[in-house]
mmCIF file of C-alpha atoms and ligand atoms in Angstrom:
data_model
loop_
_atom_site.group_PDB
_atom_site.id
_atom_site.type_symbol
_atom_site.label_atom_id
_atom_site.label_comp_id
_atom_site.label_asym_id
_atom_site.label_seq_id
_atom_site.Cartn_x
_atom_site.Cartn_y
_atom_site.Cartn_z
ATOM 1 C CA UNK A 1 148.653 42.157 129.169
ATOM 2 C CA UNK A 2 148.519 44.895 126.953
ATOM 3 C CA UNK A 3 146.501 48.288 127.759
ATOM 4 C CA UNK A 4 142.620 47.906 127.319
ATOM 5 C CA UNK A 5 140.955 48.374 124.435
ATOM 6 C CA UNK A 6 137.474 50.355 123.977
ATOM 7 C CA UNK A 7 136.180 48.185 120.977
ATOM 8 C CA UNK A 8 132.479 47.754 119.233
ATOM 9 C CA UNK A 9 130.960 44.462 117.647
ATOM 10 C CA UNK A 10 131.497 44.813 113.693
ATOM 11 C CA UNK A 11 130.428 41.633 112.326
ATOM 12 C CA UNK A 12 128.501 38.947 114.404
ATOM 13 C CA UNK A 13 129.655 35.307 114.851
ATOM 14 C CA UNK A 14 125.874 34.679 113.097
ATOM 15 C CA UNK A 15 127.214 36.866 109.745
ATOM 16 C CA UNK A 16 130.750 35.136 109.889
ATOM 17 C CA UNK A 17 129.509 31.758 110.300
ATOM 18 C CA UNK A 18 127.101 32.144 107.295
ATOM 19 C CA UNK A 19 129.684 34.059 104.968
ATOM 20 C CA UNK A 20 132.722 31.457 105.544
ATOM 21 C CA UNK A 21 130.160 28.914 104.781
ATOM 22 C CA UNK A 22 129.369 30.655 101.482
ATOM 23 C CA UNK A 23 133.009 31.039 100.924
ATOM 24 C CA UNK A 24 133.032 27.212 101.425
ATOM 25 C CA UNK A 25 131.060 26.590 98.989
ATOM 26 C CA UNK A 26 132.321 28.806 96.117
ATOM 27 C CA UNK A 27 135.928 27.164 96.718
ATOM 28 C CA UNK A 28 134.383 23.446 96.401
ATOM 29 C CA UNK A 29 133.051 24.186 92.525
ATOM 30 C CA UNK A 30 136.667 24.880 92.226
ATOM 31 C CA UNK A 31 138.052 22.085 94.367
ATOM 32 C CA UNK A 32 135.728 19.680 93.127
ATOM 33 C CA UNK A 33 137.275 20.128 89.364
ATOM 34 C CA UNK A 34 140.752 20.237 90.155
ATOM 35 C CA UNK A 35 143.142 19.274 92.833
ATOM 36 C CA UNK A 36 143.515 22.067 95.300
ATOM 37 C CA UNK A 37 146.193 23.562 97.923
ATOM 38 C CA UNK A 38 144.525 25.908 100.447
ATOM 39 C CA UNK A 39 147.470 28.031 102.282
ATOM 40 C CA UNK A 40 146.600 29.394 105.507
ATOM 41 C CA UNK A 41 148.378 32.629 106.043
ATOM 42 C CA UNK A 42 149.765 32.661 109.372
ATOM 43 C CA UNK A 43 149.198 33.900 112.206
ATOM 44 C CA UNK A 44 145.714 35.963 111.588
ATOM 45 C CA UNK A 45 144.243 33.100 109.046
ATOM 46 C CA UNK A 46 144.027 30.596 111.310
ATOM 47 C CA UNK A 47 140.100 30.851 112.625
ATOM 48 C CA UNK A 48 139.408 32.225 109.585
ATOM 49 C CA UNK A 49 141.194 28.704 107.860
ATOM 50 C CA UNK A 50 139.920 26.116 109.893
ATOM 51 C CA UNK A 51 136.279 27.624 109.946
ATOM 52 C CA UNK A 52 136.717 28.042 105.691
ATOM 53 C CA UNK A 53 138.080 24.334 105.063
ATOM 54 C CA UNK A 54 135.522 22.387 107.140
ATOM 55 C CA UNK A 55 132.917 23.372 104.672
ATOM 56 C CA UNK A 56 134.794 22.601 101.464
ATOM 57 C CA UNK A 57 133.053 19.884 100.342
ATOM 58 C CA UNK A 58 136.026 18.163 98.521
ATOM 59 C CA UNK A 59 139.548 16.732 98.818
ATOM 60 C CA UNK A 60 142.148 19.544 99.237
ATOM 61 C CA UNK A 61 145.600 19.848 100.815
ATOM 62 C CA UNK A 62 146.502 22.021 103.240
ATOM 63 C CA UNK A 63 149.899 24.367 103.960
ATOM 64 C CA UNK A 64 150.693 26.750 106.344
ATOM 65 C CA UNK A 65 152.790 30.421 105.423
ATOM 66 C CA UNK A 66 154.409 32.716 108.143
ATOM 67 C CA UNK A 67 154.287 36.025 107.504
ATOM 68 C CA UNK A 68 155.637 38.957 109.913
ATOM 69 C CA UNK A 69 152.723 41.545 111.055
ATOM 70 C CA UNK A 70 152.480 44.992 111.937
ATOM 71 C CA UNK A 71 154.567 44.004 115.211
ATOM 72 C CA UNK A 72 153.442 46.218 118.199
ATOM 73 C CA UNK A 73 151.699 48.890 115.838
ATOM 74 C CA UNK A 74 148.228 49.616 114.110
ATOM 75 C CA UNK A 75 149.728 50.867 111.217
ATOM 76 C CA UNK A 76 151.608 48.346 108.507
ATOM 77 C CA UNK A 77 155.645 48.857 108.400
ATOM 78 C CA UNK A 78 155.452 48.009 104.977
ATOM 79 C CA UNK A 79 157.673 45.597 105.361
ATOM 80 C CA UNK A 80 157.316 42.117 104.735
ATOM 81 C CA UNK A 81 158.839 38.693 105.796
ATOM 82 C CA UNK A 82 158.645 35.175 105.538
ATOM 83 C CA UNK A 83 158.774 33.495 108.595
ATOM 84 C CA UNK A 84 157.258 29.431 107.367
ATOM 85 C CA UNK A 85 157.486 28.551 103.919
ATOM 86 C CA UNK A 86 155.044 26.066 102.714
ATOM 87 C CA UNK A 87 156.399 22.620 102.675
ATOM 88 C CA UNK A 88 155.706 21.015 99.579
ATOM 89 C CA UNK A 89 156.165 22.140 95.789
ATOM 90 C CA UNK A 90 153.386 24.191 94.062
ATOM 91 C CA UNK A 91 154.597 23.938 90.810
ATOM 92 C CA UNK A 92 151.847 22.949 88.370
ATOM 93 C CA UNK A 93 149.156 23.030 91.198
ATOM 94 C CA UNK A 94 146.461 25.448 91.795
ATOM 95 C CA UNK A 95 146.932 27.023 95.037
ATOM 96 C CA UNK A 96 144.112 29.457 97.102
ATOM 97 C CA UNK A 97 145.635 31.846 99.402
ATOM 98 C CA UNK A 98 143.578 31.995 102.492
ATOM 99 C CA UNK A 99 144.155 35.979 103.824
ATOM 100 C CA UNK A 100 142.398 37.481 107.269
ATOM 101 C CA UNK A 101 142.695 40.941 106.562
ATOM 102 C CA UNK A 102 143.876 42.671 103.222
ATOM 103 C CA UNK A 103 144.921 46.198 104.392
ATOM 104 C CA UNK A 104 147.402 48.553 102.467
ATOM 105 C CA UNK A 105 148.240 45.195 100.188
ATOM 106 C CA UNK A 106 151.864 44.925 100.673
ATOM 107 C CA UNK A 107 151.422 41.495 102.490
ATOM 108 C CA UNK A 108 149.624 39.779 99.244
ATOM 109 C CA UNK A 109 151.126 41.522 97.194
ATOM 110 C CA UNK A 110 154.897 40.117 97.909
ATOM 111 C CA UNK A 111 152.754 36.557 98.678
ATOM 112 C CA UNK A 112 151.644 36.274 95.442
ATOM 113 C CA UNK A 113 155.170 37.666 93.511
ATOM 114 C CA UNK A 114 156.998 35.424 95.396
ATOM 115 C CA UNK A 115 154.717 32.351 95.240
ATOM 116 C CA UNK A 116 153.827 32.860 91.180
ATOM 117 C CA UNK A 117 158.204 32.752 91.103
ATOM 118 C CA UNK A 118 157.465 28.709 92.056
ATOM 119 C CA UNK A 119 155.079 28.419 88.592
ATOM 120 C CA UNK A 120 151.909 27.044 90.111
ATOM 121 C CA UNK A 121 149.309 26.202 87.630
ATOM 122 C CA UNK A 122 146.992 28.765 89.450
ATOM 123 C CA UNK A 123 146.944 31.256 92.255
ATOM 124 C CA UNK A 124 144.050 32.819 93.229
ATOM 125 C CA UNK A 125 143.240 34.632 96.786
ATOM 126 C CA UNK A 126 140.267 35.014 99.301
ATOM 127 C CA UNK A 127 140.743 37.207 102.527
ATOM 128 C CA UNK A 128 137.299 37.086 104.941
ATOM 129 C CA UNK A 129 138.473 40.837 105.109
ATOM 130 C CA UNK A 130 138.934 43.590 102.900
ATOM 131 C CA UNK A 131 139.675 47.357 103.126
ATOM 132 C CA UNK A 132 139.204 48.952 99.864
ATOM 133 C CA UNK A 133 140.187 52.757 101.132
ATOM 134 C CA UNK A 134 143.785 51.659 102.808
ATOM 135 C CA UNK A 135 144.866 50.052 99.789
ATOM 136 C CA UNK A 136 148.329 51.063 98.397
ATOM 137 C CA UNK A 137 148.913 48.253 95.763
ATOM 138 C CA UNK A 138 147.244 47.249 92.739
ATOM 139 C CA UNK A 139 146.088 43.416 94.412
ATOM 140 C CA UNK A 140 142.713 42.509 93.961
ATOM 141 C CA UNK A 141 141.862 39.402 95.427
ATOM 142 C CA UNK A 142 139.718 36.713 93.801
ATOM 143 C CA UNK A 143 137.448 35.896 97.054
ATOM 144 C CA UNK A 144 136.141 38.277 99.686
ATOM 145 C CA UNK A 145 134.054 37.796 102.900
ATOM 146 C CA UNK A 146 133.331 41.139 103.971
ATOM 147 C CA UNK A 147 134.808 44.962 102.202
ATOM 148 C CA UNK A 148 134.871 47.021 105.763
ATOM 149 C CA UNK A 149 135.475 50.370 106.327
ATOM 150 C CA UNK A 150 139.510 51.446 106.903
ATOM 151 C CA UNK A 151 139.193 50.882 110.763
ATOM 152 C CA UNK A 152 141.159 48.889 113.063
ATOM 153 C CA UNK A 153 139.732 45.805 113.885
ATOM 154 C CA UNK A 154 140.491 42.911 116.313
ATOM 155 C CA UNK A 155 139.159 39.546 116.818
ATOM 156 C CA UNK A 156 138.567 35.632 114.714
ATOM 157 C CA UNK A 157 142.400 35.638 114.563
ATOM 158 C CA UNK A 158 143.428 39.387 114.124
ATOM 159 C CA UNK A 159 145.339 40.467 117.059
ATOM 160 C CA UNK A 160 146.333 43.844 118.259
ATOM 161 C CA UNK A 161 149.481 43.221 120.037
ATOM 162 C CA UNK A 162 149.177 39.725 120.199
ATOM 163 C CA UNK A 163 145.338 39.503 121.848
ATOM 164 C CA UNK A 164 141.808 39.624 121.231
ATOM 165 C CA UNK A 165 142.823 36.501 118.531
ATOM 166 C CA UNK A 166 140.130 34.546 120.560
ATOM 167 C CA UNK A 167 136.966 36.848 120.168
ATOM 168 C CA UNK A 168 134.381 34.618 118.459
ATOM 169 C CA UNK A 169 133.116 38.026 116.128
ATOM 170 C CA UNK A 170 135.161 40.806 114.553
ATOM 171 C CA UNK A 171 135.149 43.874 116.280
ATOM 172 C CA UNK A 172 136.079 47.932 115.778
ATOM 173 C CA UNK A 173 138.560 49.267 117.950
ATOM 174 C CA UNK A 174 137.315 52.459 119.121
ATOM 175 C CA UNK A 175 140.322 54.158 121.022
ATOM 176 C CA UNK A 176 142.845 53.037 122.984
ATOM 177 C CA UNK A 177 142.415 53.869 126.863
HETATM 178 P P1 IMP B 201 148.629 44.597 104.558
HETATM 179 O O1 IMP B 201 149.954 44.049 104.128
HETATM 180 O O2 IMP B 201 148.724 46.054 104.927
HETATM 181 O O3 IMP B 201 147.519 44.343 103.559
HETATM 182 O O4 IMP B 201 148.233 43.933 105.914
HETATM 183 C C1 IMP B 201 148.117 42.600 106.051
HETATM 184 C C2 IMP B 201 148.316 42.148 107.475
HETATM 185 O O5 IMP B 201 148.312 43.219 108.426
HETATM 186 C C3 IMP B 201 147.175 41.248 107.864
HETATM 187 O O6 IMP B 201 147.418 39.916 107.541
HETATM 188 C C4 IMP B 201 147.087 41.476 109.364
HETATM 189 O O7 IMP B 201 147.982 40.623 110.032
HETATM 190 C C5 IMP B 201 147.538 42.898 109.559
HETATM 191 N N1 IMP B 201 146.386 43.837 109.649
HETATM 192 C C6 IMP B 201 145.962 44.713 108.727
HETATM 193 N N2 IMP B 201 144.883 45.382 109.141
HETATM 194 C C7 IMP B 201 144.603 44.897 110.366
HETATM 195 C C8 IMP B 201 143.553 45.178 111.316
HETATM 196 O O8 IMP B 201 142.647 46.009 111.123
HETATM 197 N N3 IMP B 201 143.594 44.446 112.464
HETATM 198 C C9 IMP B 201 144.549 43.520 112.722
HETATM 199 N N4 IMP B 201 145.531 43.222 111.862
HETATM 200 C C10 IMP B 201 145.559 43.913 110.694
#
């Protein structure tokens, strides 16, 4: 186990639960005119995913993308790689990017390069979080559960060294002990 965090509540499993369902339903206008591909980004996504798609009220597909994280650190390397790639063609299809956390950019930013290179019909994003302030790229996504403040935060899939993925809310990490 890793060293023990001091870390505050940030967003309640009450505000998350009634935001992902709003999410929900803003991605089920879309779904419901056109066939969609939801693409959980792995490994934070994947509360954040399963929560979003159980209240899309509409046929979609679903894919999973690997992406490498920060590693041990709070601060991004910058560097990104693709450790899944989605197993079925998105060419001509409209995909939705489903993020956790968009931080400096870099992550979506590559994502969406590299995925528009495969010609879907139409790409568009939503990450639960956002943090305007850390931003270092120009990527704006479409969808957006929550704009926080340029803290580290842990919890509903986003890890800090591999744990705290199974808090229920999002919290702040206050300092490390
Ligand atoms: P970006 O490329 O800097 O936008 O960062 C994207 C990825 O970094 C996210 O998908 C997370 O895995 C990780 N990340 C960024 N900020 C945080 C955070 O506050 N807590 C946990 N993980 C984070």
């Amino acid at each position: 186990m890793t060293a023990p965090l001091k870390f505050s509540k940030m967003i309640t499993e009450t505000e998350l639960a009634k935001r992902v369902k709003e999410l929900g339903a803003e991605i089920t206008e879309i779904a419901r005119k056109e066939p969609v591909i939801a693409v959980c980004i792995l490994k934070g996504s994947f509360i954040f995913f399963s929560d979003l798609v159980r209240h899309i009220e509409a046929d979609i597909a679903t894919e999973f993308l690997g992406t490498a994280s920060y590693g041990n650190s709070m601060k991004s390397s910058g560097e990104v790689k693709l450790t899944l790639d989605l197993t079925n063609s998105i060419e001509g299809k409209t995909v939705i990017l489903i993020e956790d956390i968009i931080d400096t950019g870099l992550t979506m930013d590559f994502l969406t390069k590299t995925l528009a290179a495969r010609k879907p019909k139409r790409l568009l994003t939503c990450s639960l979080l956002f943090k305007p302030e850390a931003l270092k790229t120009s990527f704006k996504p479409d969808y957006v559960g929550f704009k926080i403040p340029n803290d580290f935060v842990i919890g509903y899939g986003l890890d800090y060294q591999g744990f705290y993925r199974n808090l229920p809310y999002i919290a702040r990490v206050e300092s490390l002990q």
